[in-house]
GROMACS .gro file of C-alpha atoms in nm:
model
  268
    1UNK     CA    1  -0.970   1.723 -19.105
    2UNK     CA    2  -1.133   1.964 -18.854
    3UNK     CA    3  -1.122   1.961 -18.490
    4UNK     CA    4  -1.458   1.978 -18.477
    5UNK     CA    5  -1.501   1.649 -18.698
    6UNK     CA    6  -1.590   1.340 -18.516
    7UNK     CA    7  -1.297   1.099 -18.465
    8UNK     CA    8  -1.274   0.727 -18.362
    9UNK     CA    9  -1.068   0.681 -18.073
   10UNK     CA   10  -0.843   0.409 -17.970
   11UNK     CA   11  -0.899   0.227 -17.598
   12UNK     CA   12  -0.667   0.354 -17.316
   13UNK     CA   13  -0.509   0.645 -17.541
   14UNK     CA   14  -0.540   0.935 -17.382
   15UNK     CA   15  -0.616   1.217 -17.657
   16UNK     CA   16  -0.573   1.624 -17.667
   17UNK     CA   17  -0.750   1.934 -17.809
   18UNK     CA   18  -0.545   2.298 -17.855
   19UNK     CA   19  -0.789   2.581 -17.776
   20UNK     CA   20  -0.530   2.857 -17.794
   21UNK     CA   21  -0.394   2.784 -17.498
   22UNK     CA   22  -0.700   2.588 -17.320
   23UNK     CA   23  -0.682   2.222 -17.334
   24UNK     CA   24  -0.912   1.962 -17.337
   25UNK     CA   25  -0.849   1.570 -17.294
   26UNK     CA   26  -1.007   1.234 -17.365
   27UNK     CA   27  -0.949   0.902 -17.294
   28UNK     CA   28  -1.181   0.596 -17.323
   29UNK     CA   29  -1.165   0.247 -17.154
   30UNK     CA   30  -1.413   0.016 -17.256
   31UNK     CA   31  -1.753   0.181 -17.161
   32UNK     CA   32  -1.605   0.446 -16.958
   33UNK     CA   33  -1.498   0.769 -17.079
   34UNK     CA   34  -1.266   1.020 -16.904
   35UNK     CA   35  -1.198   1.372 -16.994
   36UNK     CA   36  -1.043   1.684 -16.844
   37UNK     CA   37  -1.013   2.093 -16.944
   38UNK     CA   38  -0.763   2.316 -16.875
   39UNK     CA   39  -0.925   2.621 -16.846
   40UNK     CA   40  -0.724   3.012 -16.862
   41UNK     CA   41  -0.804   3.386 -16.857
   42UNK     CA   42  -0.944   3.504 -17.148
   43UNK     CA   43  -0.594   3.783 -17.180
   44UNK     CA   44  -0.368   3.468 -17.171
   45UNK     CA   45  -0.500   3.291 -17.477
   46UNK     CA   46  -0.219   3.158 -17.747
   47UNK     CA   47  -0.165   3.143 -18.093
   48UNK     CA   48  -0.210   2.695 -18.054
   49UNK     CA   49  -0.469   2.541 -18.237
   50UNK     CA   50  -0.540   2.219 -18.343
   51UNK     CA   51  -0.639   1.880 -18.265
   52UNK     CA   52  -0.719   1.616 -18.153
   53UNK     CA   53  -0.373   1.424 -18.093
   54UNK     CA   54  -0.186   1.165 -17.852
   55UNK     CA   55  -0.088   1.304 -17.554
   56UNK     CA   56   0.033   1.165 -17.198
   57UNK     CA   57  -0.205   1.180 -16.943
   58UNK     CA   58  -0.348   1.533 -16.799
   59UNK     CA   59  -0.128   1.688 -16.460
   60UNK     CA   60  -0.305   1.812 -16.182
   61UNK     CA   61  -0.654   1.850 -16.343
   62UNK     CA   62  -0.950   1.722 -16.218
   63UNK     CA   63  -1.100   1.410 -16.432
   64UNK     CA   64  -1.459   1.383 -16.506
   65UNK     CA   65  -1.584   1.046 -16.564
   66UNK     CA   66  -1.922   0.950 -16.829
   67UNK     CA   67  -2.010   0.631 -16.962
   68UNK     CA   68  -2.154   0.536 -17.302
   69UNK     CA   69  -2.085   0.297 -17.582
   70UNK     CA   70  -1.902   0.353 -17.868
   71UNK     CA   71  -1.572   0.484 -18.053
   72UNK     CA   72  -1.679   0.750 -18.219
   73UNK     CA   73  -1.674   1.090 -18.072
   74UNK     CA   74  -1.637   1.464 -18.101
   75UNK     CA   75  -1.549   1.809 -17.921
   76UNK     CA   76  -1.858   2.054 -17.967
   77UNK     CA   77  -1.860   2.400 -17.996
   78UNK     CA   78  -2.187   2.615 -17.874
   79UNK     CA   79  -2.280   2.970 -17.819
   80UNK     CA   80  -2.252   3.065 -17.442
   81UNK     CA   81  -2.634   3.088 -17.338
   82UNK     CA   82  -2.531   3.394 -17.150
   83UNK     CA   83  -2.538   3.721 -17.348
   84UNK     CA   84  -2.198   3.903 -17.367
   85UNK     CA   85  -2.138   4.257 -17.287
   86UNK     CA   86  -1.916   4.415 -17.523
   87UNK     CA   87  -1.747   4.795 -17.378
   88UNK     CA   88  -1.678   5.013 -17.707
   89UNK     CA   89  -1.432   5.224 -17.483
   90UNK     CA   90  -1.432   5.537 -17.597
   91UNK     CA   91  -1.832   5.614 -17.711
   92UNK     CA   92  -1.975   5.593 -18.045
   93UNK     CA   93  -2.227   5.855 -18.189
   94UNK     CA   94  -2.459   5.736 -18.486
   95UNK     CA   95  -2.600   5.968 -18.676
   96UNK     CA   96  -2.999   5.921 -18.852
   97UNK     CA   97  -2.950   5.665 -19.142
   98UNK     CA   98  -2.579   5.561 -19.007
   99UNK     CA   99  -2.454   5.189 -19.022
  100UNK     CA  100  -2.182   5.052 -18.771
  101UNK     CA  101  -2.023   4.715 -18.855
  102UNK     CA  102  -1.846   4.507 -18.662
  103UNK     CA  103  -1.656   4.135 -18.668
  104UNK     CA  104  -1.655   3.940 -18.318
  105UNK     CA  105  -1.488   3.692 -18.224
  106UNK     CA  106  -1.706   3.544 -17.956
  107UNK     CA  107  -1.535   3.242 -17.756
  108UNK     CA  108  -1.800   2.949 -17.681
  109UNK     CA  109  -1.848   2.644 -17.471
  110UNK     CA  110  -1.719   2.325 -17.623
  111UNK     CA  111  -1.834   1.976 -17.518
  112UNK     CA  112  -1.749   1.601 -17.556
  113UNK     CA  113  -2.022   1.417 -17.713
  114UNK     CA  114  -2.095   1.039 -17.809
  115UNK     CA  115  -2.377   0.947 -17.999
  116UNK     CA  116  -2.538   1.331 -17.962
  117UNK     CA  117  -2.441   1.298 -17.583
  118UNK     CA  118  -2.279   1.533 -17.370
  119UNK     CA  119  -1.982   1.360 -17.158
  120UNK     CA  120  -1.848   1.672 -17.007
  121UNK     CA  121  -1.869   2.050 -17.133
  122UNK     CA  122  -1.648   2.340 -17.029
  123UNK     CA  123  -1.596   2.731 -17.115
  124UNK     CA  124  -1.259   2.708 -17.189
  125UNK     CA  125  -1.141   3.084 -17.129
  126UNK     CA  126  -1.248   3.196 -16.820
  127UNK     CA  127  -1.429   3.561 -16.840
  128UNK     CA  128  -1.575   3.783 -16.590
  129UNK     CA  129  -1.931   3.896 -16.567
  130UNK     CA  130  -2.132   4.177 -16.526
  131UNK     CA  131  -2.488   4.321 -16.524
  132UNK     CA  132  -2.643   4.534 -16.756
  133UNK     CA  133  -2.944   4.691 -16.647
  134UNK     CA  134  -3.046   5.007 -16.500
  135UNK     CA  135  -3.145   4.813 -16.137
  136UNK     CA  136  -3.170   4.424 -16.060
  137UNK     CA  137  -3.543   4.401 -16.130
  138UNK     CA  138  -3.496   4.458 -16.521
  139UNK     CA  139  -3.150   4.337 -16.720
  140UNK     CA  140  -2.920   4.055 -16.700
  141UNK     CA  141  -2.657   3.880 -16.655
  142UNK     CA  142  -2.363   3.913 -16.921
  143UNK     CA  143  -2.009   3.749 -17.013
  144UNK     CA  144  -1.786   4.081 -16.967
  145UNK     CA  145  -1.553   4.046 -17.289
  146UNK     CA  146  -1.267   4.236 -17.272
  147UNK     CA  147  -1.060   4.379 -17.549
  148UNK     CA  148  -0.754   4.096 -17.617
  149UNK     CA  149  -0.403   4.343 -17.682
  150UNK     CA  150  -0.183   4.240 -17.945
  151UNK     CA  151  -0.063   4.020 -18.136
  152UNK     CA  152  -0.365   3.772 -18.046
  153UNK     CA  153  -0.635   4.045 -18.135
  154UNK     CA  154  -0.960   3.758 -18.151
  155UNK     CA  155  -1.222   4.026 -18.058
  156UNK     CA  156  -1.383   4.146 -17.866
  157UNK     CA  157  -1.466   4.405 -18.100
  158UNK     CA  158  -1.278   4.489 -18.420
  159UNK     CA  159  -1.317   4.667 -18.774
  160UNK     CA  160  -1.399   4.497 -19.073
  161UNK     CA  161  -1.224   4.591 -19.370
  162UNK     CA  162  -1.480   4.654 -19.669
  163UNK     CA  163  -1.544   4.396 -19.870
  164UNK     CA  164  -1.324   4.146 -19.665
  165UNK     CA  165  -1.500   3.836 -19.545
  166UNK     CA  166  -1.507   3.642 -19.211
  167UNK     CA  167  -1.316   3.332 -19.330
  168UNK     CA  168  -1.045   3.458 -19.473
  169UNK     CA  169  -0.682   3.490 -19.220
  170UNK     CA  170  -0.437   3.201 -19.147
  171UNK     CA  171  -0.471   3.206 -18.762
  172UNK     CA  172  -0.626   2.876 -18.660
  173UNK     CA  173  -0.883   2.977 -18.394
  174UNK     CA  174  -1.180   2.819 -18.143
  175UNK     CA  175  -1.346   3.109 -18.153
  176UNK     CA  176  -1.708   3.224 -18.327
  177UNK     CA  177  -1.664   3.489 -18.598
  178UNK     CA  178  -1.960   3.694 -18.667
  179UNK     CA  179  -2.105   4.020 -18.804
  180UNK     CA  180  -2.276   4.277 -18.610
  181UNK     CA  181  -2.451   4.571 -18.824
  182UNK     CA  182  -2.566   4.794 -18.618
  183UNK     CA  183  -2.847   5.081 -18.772
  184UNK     CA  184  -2.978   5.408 -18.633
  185UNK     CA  185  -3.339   5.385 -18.739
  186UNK     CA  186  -3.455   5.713 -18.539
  187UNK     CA  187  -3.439   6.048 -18.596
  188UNK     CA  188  -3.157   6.152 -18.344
  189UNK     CA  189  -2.828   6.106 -18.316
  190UNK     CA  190  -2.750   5.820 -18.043
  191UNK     CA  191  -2.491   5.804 -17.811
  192UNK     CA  192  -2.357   5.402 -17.809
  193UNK     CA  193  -2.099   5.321 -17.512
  194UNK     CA  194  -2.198   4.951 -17.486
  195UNK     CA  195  -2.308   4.660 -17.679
  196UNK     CA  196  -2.525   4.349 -17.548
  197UNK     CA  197  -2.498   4.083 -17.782
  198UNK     CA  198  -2.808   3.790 -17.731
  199UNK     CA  199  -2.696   3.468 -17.869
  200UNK     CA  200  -3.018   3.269 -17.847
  201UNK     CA  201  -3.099   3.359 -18.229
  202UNK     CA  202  -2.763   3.259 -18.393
  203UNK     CA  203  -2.719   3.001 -18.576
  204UNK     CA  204  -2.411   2.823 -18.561
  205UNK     CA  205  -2.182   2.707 -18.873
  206UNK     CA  206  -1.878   2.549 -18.916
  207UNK     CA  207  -1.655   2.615 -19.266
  208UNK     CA  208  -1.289   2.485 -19.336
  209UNK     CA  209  -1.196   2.416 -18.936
  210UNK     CA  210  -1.346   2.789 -18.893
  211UNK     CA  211  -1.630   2.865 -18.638
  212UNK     CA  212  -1.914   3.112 -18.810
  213UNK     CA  213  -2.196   3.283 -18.666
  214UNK     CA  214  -2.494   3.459 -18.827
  215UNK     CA  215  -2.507   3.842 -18.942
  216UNK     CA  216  -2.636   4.010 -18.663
  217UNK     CA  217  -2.884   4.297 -18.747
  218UNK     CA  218  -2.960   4.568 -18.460
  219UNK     CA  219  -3.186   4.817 -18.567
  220UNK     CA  220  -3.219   5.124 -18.280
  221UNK     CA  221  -3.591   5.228 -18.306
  222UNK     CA  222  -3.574   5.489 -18.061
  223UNK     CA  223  -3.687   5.538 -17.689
  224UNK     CA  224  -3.439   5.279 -17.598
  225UNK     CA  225  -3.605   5.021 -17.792
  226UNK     CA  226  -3.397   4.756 -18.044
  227UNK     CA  227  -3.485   4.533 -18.298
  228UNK     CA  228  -3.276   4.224 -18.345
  229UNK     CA  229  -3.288   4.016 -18.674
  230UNK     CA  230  -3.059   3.720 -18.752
  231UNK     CA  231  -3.113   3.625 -19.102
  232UNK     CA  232  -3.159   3.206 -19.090
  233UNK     CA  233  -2.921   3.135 -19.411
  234UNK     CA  234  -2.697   2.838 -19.462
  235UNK     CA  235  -2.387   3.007 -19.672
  236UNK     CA  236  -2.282   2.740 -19.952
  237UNK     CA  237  -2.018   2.474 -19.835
  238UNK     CA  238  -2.116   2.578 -19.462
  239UNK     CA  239  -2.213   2.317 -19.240
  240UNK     CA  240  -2.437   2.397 -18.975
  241UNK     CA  241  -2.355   2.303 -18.604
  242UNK     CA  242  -2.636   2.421 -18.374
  243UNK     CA  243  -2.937   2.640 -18.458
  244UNK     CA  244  -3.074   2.927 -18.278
  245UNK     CA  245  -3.414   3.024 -18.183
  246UNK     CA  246  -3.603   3.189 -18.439
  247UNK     CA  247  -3.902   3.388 -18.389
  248UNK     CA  248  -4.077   3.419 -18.712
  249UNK     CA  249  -3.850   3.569 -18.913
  250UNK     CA  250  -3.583   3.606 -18.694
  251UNK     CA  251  -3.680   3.931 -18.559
  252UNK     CA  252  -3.732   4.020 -18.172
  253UNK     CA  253  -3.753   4.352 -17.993
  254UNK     CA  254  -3.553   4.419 -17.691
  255UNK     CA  255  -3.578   4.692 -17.458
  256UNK     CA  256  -3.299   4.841 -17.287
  257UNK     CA  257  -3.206   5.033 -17.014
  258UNK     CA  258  -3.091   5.406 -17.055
  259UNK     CA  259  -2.751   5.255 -16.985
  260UNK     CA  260  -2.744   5.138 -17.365
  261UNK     CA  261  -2.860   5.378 -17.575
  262UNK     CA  262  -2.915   5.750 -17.475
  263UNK     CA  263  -3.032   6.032 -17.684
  264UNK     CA  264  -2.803   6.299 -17.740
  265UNK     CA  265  -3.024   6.551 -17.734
  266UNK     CA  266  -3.212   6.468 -17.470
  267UNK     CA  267  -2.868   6.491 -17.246
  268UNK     CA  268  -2.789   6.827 -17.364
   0.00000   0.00000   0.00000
């Protein structure tokens, strides 16, 4: 059973959720459901997993009350509506014709819901934000996510092995896997310090307990100028949790700042 299945709970139990080192809690009596989150830094996650389970009532955290009939209810996970802002540290140069990949681990929201309703929701790591833009009349708003250290290395940004795929590992996790590819369509060599990852377009699957996330395609196009594509496919024995917006065939163009991409030899 996952943690993301949808469980039948028992009146005046209080129940709990391991989100690798968040918390969430439910209890329901009669028509009235209470929950609470324990919420931490993004650097202090754990390797705890699992759920959901009896536990004694929640300590110090504040309760938040809904109301709904019914038994049967789940914890939801959703991409953060917010973009995230991804540093690559020390800067990447991509050659004409080169191909970057990358596996994220993207934390999300989670929710409790009855009957398709939302009781309470939560980000359960706490992460700080940041703007990426080149002044505030044109960017946005973005998730800062950090690089985790070891040995609870989730993401933010890490290599994928050829030929290894995004399901495979024994560490229990809440978090969204995904692939980025990342293409230098122009020309010129480009000069990558940075990457803004828009999560309106992915679709969101869940497969054996795991959380997956479409393939991300960014194709640089020159004069700061990006085309996104996330490929709407449902992978065999996937199930699929929430869907992005598609536009047509999943493409959009996004322009960025000079922040995000820069032309080498335009800085020489």
């Amino acid at each position: 059973m996952s943690m993301w299945d949808t469980v039948t709970v028992k009146d005046g139990l209080w129940y709990r959720w391991r989100l690798n080192g968040a918390l969430a809690y439910l209890c329901k009596v009669g028509d009235l459901w209470q929950s609470a989150f324990k919420t931490i830094l993004f650097m202090d996650m754990q390797d705890d997993c699992g759920g959901p389970e009896d536990a004694p009532p929640p300590e110090s955290l504040p309760i938040t009350l809904g109301a709904g009939k019914g038994e049967a209810v789940s914890l939801h996970p959703y991409i953060a509506k917010q973009p995230y802002f991804l540093s690559l540290g020390d800067k990447l140069c991509l050659f004409p014709g080169m191909e970057v990949r990358f596996n994220l681990a993207l934390p999300p929201q989670v929710q409790f819901e009855l009957s398709g309703e939302c009781l309470a929701r939560t980000m359960p790591f706490l992460l700080p934000e940041t703007w990426d833009g080149d002044d505030t009349m044109s960017g946005m708003l973005c998730y800062a996510l950090p690089r985790p250290q070891a040995p609870f290395y989730y993401g933010a940004i890490e290599s994928l092995p050829p030929g290894s795929s995004l399901t495979e590992g024994s560490r229990a996790d809440v978090f969204i896997h995904s692939e980025v590819i990342l293409r230098n369509r122009t020309k010129a060599a480009l000069d990558l310090d940075h990457l803004v990852i828009d999560t309106e377009t992915i679709d969101l699957f869940e497969h054996e307990g795991r959380l997956i996330g479409d393939v991300v395609i960014v194709d640089a196009l020159g004069g700061g100028e990006l085309r996104v594509n996330t490929p709407s496919v449902v992978p065999a024995g996937y199930r699929k949790i929430s869907t992005g917006s598609k536009d047509g065939l999943g493409n959009r163009l996004i322009r960025h700042g000079a922040g995000f991409l820069k032309n080498i030899t335009a800085l020489a």
